[in-house]
XYZ file of C-alpha atoms in Angstrom:
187
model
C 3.489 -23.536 4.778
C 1.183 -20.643 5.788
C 3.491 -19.552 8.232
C 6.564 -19.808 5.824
C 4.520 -17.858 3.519
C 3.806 -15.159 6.178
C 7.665 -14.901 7.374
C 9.008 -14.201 4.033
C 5.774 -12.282 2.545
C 6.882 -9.808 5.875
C 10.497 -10.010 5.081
C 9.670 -8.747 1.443
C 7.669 -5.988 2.555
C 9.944 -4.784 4.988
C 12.090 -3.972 1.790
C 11.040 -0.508 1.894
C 11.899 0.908 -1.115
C 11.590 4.523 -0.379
C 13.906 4.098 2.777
C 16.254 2.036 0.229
C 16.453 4.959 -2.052
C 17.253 7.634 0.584
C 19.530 5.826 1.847
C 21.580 5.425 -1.119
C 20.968 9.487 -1.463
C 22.532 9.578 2.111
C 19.849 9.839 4.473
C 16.785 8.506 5.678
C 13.317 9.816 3.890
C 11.260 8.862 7.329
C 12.963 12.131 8.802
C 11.403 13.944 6.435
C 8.341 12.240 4.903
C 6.918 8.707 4.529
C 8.983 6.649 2.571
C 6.429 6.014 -0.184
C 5.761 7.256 -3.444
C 4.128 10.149 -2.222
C 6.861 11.356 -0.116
C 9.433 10.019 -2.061
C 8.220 11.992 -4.663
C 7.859 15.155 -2.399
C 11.591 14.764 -1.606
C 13.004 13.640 -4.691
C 11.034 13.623 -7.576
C 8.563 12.049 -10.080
C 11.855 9.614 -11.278
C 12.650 8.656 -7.979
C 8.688 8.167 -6.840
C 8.239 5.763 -9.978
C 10.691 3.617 -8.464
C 10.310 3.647 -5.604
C 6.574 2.543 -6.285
C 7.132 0.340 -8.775
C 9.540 -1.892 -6.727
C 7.288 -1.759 -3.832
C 4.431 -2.910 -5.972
C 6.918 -5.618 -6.715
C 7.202 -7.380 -3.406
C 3.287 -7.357 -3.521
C 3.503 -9.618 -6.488
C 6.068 -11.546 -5.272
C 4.361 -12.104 -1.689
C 1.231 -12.675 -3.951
C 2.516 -15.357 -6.513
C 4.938 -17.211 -3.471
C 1.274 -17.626 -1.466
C -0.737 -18.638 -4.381
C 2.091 -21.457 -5.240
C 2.916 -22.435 -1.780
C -1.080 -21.808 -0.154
C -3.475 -21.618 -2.591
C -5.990 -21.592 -0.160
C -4.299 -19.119 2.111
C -3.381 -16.765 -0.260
C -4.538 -13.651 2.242
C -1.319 -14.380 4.324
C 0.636 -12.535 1.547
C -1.026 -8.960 1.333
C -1.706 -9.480 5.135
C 2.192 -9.661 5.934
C 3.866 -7.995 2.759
C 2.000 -4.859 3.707
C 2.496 -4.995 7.322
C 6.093 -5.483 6.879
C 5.704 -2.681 4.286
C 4.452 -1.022 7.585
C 6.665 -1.713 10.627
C 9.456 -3.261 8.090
C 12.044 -5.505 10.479
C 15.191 -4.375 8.579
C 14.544 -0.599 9.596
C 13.236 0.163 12.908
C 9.862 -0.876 12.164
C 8.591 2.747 10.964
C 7.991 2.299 6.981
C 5.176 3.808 4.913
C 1.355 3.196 4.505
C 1.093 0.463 2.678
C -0.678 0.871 -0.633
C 1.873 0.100 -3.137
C 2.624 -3.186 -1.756
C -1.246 -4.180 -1.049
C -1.868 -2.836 -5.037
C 0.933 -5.449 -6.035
C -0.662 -8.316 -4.448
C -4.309 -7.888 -5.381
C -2.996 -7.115 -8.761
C -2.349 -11.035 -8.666
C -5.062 -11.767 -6.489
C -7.967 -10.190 -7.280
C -7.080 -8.287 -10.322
C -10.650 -7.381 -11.022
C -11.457 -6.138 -7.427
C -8.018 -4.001 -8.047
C -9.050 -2.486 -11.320
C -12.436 -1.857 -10.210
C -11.367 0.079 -7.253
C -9.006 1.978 -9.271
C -10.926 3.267 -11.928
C -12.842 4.437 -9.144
C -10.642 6.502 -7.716
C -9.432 7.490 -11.374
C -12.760 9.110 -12.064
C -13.884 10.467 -8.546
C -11.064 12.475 -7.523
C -10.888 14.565 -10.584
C -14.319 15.280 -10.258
C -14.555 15.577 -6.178
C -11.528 18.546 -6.692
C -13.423 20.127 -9.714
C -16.854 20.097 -7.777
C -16.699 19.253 -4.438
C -13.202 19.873 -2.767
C -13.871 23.171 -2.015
C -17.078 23.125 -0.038
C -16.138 19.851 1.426
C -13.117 20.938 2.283
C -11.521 16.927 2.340
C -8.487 15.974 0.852
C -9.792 13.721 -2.521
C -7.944 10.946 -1.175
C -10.432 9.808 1.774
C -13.317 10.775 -0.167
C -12.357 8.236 -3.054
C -11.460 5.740 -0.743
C -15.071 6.067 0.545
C -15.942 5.407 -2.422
C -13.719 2.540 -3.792
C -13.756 0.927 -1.002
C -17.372 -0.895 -0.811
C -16.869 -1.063 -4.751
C -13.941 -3.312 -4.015
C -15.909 -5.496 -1.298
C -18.632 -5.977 -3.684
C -16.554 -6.938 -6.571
C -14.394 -9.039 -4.255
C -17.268 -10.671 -3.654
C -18.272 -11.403 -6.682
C -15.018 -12.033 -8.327
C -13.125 -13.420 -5.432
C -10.201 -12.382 -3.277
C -12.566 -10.815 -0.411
C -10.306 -12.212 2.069
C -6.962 -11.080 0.919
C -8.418 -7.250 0.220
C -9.799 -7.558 4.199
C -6.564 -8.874 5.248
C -4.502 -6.582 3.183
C -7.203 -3.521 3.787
C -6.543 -4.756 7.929
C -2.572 -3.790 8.041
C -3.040 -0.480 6.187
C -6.231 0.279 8.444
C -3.807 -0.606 11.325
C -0.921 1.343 10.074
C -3.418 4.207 9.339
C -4.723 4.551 12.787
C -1.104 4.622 14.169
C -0.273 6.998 11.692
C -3.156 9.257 12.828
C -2.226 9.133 16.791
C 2.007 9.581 16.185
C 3.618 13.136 15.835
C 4.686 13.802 12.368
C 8.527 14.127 11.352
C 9.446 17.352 11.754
């Protein structure tokens, strides 16, 4: 079952919804932008970005609620593979996006605390990093939140459970972040 789970958790998040939404536009986001919210949004909109993000939070809970039915025990499988096939999707080349929306869907199942936690993190520190901060740092708010939310979200996870899917999930988008880093941008 694990590896049933992990086949179609990948095949779900290589249903990248940004490159599904340019394409219907009549071409491809990724020649442009990433093809997640962010640069969906960049290249066509708020209404298209909400979307866009909302379906690919989608196949997070779907990956999420197929692994908790199928292996309750395994349940890391699902934001493991949903996000990397968010990442290097099959049905497109494998060059998708980075992998948050789809890693926020499944925690949101399985370890909704560690999710909410780590959010209303980032809600209240990037306001005030760009108020105070941004300037003399000179960091984009993003990275410094993350800093932030991230050992919040180990130490809930600990506490509340679901350490192991937010290290597996956390894994592909540190993977896909890295590659990310050392590729030339679209131009």
């Amino acid at each position: 079952m694990p590896v049933l789970v992990a086949a179609l958790s990948f095949l779900l998040g290589s249903l990248v919804m940004g490159v599904l939404y340019s394409r219907l536009r009549g071409d491809d986001i990724r020649d442009r932008d990433l093809p997640g919210g962010s640069g969906t949004y960049r290249q066509y909109g708020p209404q298209a970005a909400v979307l866009v993000v909302v379906g690919d939070i989608l196949k997070g809970v779907l990956a999420a609620l197929l692994a908790r039915w199928l292996t309750p025990d395994l349940t890391w499988t699902a934001p493991l593979f949903v996000t990397l096939g968010h990442c290097y999707p099959a049905f497109f080349g494998f060059r998708g996006g980075g992998g948050i929306a789809p890693l926020i869907g499944a925690l949101l199942i399985l370890a909704p605390w560690t999710l909410l936690g780590m959010l209303a993190a980032a809600a209240v520190i990037i306001p005030l990093y760009r108020a105070l901060l941004q300037r003399h740092v000179k960091l984009n708010a993003v990275p410094f939140a993350t800093a932030v939310a991230v050992p919040l979200g180990l130490y809930l996870a600990v506490r509340t459970g679901g350490l192991s899917d937010l290290l597996a999930g956390g894994a592909a988008m540190a993977v896909r972040a890295v590659h990310l880093l050392l590729s030339p941008r679209p131009a």
